[in-house]
CSV table of C-alpha atoms in Angstrom, one decimal:
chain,number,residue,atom,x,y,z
A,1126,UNK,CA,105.8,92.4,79.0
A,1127,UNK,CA,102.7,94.5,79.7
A,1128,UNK,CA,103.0,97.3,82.5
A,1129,UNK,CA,102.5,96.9,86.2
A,1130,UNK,CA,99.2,98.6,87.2
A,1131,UNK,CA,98.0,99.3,90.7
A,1132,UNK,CA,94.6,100.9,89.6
A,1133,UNK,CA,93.1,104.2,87.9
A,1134,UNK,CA,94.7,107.2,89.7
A,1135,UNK,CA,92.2,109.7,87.8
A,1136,UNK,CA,90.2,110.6,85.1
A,1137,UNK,CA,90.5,113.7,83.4
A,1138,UNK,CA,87.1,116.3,82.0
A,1139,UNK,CA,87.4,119.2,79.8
A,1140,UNK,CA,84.3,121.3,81.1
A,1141,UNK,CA,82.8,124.7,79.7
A,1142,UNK,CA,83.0,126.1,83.1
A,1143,UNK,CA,85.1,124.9,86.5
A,1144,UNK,CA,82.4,126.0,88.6
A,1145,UNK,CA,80.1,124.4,87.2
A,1146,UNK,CA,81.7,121.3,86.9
A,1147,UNK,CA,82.9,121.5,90.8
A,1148,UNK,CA,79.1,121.8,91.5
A,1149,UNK,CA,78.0,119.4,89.2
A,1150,UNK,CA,80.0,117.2,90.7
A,1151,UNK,CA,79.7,118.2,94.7
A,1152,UNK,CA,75.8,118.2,94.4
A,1153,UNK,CA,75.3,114.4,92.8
A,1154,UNK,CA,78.7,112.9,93.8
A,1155,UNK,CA,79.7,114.9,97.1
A,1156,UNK,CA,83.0,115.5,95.7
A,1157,UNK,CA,85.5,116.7,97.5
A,1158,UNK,CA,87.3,119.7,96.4
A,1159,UNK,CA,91.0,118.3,97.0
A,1160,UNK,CA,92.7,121.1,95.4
A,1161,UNK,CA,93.0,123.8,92.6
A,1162,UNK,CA,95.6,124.9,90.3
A,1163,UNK,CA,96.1,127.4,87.3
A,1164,UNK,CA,96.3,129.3,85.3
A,1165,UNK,CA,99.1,127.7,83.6
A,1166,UNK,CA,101.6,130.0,81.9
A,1167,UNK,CA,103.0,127.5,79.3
A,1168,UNK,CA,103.4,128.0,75.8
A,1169,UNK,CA,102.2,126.8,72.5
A,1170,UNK,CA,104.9,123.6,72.4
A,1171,UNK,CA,103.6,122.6,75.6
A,1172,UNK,CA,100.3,122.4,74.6
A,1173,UNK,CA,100.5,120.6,71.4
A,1174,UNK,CA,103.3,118.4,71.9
A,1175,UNK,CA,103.0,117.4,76.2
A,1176,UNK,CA,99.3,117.4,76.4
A,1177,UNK,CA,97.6,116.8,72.5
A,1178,UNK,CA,95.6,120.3,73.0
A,1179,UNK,CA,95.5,122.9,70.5
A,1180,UNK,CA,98.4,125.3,70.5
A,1181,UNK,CA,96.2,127.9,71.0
A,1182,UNK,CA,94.4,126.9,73.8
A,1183,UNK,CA,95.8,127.7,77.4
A,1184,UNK,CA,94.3,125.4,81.0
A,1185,UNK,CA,92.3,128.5,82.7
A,1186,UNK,CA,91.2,126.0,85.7
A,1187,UNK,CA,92.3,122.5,87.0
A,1188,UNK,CA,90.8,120.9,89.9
A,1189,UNK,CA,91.2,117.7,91.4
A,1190,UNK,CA,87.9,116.2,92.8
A,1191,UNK,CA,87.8,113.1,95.0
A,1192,UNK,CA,84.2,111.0,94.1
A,1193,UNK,CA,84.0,108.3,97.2
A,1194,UNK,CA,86.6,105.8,97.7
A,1195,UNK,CA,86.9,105.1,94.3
A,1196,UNK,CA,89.3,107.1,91.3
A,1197,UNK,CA,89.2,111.0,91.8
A,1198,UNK,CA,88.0,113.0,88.7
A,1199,UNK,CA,90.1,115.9,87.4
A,1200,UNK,CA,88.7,119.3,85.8
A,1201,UNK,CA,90.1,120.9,83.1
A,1202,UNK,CA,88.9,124.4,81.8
A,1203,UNK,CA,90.5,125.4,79.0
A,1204,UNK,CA,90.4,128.4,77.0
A,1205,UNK,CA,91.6,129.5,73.1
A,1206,UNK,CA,89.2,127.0,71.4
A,1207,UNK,CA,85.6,126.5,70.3
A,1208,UNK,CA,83.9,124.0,72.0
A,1209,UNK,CA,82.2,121.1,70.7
A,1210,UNK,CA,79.4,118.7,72.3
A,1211,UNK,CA,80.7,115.6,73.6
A,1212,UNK,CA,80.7,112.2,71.3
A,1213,UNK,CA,77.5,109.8,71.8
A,1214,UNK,CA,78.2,106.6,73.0
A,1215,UNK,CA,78.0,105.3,69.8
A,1216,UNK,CA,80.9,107.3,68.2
A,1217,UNK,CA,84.5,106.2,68.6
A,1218,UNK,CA,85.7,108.0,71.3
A,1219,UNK,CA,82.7,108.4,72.8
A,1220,UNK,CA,82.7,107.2,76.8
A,1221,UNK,CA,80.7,107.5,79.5
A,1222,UNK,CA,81.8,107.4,83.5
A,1223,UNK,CA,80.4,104.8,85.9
A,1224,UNK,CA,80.1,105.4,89.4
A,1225,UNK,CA,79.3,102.3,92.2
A,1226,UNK,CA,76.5,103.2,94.2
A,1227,UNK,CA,74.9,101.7,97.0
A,1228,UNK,CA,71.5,101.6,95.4
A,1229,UNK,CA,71.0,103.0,91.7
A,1230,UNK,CA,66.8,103.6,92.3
A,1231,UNK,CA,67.1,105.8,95.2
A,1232,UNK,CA,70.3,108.0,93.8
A,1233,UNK,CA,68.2,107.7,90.2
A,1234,UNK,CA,65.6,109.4,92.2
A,1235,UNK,CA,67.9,112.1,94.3
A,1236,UNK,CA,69.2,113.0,91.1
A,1237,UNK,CA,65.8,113.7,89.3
A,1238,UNK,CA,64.7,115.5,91.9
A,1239,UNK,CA,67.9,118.1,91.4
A,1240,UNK,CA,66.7,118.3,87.8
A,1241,UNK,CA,69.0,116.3,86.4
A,1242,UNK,CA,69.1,115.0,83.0
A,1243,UNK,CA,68.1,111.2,83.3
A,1244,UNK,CA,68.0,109.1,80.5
A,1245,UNK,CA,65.2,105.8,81.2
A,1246,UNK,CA,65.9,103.5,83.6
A,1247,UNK,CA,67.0,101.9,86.2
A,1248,UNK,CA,67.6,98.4,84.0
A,1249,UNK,CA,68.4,95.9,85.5
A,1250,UNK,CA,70.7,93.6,83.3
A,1251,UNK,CA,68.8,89.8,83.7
A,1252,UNK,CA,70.6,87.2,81.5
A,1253,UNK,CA,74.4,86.6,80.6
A,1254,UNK,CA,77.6,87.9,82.2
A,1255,UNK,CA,76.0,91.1,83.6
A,1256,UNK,CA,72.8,89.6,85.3
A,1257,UNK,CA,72.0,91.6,88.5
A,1258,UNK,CA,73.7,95.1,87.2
A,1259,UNK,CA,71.6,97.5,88.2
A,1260,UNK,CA,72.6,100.8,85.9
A,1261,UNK,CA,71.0,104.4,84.5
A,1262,UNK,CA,72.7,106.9,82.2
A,1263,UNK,CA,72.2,110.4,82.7
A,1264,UNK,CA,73.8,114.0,81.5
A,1265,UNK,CA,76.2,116.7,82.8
A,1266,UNK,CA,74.9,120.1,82.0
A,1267,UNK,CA,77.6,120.7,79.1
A,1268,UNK,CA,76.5,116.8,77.9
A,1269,UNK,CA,78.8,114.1,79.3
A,1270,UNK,CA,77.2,110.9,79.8
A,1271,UNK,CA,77.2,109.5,83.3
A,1272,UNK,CA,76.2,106.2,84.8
A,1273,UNK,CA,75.1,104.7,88.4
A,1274,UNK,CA,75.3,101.3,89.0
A,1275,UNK,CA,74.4,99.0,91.8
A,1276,UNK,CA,74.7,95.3,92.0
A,1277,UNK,CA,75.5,92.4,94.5
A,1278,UNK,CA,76.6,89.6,92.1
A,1279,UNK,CA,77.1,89.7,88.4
A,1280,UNK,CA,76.2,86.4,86.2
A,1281,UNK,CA,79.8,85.6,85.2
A,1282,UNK,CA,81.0,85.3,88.5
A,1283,UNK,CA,79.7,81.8,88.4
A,1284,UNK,CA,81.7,80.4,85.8
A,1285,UNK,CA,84.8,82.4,86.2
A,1286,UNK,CA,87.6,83.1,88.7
A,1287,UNK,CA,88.6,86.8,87.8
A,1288,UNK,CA,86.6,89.6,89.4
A,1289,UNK,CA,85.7,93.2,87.8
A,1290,UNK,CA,87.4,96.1,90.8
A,1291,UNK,CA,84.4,96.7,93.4
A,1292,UNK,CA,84.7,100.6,94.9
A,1293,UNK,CA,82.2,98.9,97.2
A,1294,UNK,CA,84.8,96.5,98.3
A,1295,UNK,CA,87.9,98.8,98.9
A,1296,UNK,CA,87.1,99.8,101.9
């Protein structure tokens, strides 16, 4: 029997520098700052075995950011290990966050304007299951990819009766 779930709670970023995350986020998302914690004085055990970090790493910086009505992002800055740039989307692992938007051309824009790291677009998805999905991908200074999306109707909502979680509709 598969586990009862009532929605994402969070999702969880290593950044190279909390500040810079918390502004990353504030000026293109206005984040909310919800709270902060750390340092964390645990030890080596901890690290390896309760969170799959090195031992040698320690959490310097955690923040818990809330993005809209939707799931709030948490920020991790860790220290004790060499960082690496994040995987391409093409790479197991690799991931990208989407965020609902009330209209992808004009936040596309916003964030250009910021200097922002835009990659081409908006699409607009026009055949299949994802017709009408608006979407761009863009980059966080220290290389996560990001995406906005805006849509009213998506193509397989004709021929099916399940529906993909709207932030647009939880309110």
């Amino acid at each position: 029997m598969a586990t009862k779930v009532y929605g994402m709670h969070h999702i969880g970023i290593t950044v190279p520098n909390i500040e810079e995350g918390v502004a990353f986020f504030q000026a293109v998302f206005g984040a909310i700052d919800v709270f902060r914690t750390g340092p964390f004085d645990v030890d080596q055990d901890f690290m390896k075995n309760k969170l799959g970090a090195s031992a040698q790493s320690t959490i310097r910086d955690l923040v818990f950011l809330r993005c809209g009505e939707g799931t709030s992002v948490e920020l991790f800055e860790y220290s004790g290990e060499e960082a690496s740039p994040p995987k391409r989307s093409s790479e197991v692992g690799g991931m990208h966050l989407c965020f609902e938007v009330q209209d992808v051309h004009a936040s596309a824009e916003r964030l250009r304007a910021q200097g922002i790291e835009m990659l081409d677009g908006p699409n607009l998805v026009e055949t299949g299951p994802l017709a009408g999905f608006n979407w761009i991908y863009f980059r966080a200074p220290w290389g996560l990819i990001l995406e906005l999306a805006s849509f009213d109707k998506l193509g397989y909502e004709d021929n099916s009766p399940h529906r993909l979680l709207r932030a647009s509709q939880s309110n």
